[in-house]
Every structure is written in C-alpha cells, then in structure tokens.
Coordinates of C-alpha atoms in Angstrom, one line a residue:
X1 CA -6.8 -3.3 -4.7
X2 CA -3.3 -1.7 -5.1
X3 CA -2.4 1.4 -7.8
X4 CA 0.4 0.7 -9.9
X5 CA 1.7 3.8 -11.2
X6 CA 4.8 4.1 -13.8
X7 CA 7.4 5.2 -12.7
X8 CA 8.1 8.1 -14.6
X9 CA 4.6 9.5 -14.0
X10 CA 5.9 12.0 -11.4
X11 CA 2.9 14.4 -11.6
X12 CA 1.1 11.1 -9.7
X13 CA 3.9 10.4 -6.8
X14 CA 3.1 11.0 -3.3
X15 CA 5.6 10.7 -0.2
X16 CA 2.9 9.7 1.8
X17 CA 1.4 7.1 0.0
X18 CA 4.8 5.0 1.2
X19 CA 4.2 6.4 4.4
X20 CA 1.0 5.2 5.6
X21 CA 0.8 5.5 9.4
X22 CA -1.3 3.2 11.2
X23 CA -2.9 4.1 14.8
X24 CA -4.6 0.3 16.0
X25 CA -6.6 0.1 18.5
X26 CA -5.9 -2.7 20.1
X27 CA -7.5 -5.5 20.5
X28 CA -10.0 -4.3 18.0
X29 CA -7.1 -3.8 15.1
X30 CA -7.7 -7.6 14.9
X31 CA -11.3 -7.8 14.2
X32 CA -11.6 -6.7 10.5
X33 CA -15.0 -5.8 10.6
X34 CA -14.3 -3.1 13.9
X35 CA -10.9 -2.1 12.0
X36 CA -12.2 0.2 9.8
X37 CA -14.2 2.1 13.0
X38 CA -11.5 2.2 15.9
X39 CA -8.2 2.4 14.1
X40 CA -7.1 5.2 12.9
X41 CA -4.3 5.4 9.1
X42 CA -2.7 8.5 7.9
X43 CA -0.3 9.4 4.7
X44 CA 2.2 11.0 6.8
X45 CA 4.3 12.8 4.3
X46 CA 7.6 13.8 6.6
X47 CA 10.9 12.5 6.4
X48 CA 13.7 11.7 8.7
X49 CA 15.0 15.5 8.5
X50 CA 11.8 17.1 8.8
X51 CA 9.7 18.3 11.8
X52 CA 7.7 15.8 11.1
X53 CA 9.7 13.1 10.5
X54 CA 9.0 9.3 9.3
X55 CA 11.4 6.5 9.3
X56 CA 10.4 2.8 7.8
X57 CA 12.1 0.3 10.4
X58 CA 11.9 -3.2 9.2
X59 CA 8.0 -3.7 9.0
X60 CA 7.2 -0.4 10.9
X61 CA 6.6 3.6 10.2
X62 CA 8.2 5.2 13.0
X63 CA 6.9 9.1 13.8
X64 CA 6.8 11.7 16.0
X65 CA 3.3 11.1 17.1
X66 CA 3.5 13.8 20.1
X67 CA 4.6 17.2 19.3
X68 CA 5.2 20.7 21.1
X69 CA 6.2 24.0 20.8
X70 CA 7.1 25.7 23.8
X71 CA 7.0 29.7 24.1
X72 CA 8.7 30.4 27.2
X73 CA 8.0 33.9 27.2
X74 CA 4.3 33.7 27.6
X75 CA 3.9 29.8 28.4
X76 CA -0.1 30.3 27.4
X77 CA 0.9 30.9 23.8
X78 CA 2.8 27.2 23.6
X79 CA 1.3 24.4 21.4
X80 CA 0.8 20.9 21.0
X81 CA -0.8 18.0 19.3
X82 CA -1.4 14.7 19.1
X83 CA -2.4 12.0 16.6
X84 CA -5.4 10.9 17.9
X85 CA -7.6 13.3 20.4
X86 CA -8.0 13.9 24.5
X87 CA -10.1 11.0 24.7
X88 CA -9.4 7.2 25.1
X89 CA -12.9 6.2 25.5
X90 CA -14.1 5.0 21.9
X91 CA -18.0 6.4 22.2
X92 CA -16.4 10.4 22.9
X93 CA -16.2 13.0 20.3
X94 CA -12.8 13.6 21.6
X95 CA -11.7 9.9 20.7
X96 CA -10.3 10.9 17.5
X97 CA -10.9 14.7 17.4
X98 CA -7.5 16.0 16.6
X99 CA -6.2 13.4 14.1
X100 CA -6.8 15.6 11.0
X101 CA -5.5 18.4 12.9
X102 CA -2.3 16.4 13.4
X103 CA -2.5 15.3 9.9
X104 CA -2.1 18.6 8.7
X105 CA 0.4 19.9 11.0
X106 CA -1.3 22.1 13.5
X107 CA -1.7 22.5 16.9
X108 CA -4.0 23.3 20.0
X109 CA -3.3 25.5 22.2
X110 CA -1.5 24.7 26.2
X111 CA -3.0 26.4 28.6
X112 CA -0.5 27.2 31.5
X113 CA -2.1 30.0 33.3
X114 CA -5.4 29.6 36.5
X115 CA -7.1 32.4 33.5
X116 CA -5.9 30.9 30.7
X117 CA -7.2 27.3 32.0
X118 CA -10.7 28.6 33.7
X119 CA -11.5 30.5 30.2
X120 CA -11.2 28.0 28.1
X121 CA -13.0 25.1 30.1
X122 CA -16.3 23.8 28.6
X123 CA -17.4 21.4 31.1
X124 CA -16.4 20.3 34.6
X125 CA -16.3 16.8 36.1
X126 CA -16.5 16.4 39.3
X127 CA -15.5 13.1 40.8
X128 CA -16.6 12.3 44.6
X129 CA -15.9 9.4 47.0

C-alpha cells in the first residue's frame, strides 16, 4: 500500500523515498516469493551533484554503485565500497554484507601492501588441480 502525504507536510518528505534503488538478482527478481530474500532495495538519498549521486532515467534510478577514494600517499589508507558485499554466492555471509555500509556512505578499507594484505586475511583458500 502506497503513503500519500500532503504536500505541504515537509517535516514528512524524504529524497529517498523517490529514490528507491533496486539491486535484482536475477533470475530470482522474477519469482515474487524469492524477491524479497535475494534482491536487495535502498532509499538512496543523493542527487545528481552529490558524491553520491542519483539520476531517474526513463523507468530507471541510475547510481554510483562502485565507489573509491584513493590516498596515494599511503595506498593502504584508500577506501572503497560497494552496494552489495564480496560475495556472489547467495548462501555466504558476504552475499550482502556491505549493503548497509554502502547505504550509509562508508567504506572498507584497500589493502595494497604484502603486510597490509597478510594482516588482515581471515581465512585462506587454497584451490589445487
């Protein structure tokens, strides 16, 4: 059910709210019942001037989805996010793990450096022929 609010109500508007972001997982954005579990929606609250812009194209909310902040000084203090998480697979805790992160506007650190990379790993796979 859709909220109707009047228009001169301003203490109830919300950028976002017209800006609803949708991440589908496809093919299971078509399957109503899996909808709700695989894809991913977001208020994204940027404009088109903003570092976090959105743009309404026809039928479509265009964003910067991937973003990065580069310190090339001391490349192991450079950032990064992503709307969804590191993982594609749809059973891993890192499927979706950064999408309120990205919501939000923060970032994860890049690790650049051999130290930077070995102190920060959790676990190792190790792939064989």
């Amino acid at each position: 059910m859709r909220e109707t609010y009047r228009t001169d109500d301003q203490s109830r508007w919300r950028w976002g709210r017209a800006n609803v972001v949708t991440f589908a997982h496809l093919p299971l954005e078509a399957m109503p019942g899996l909808r709700r579990v695989f894809s991913r929606r977001a208020e994204h609250a940027g404009h088109t001037f903003t570092v976090t812009p959105t743009m309404r194209v026809q039928d479509q909310t265009v964003i910067s989805s991937y973003r990065e902040i580069l310190d090339v000084s001391d490349w192991d203090r450079s950032r990064f996010i992503h709307p969804l998480g590191q993982s594609g697979q749809l059973l891993s805790g890192h499927y979706d793990d950064l999408h309120d992160l990205w919501r939000a506007v923060g970032y994860v650190p890049m690790r650049y450096s051999r130290g930077a990379v070995d102190a920060a790993v959790r676990s190792r796979l190790r792939i064989e022929p």
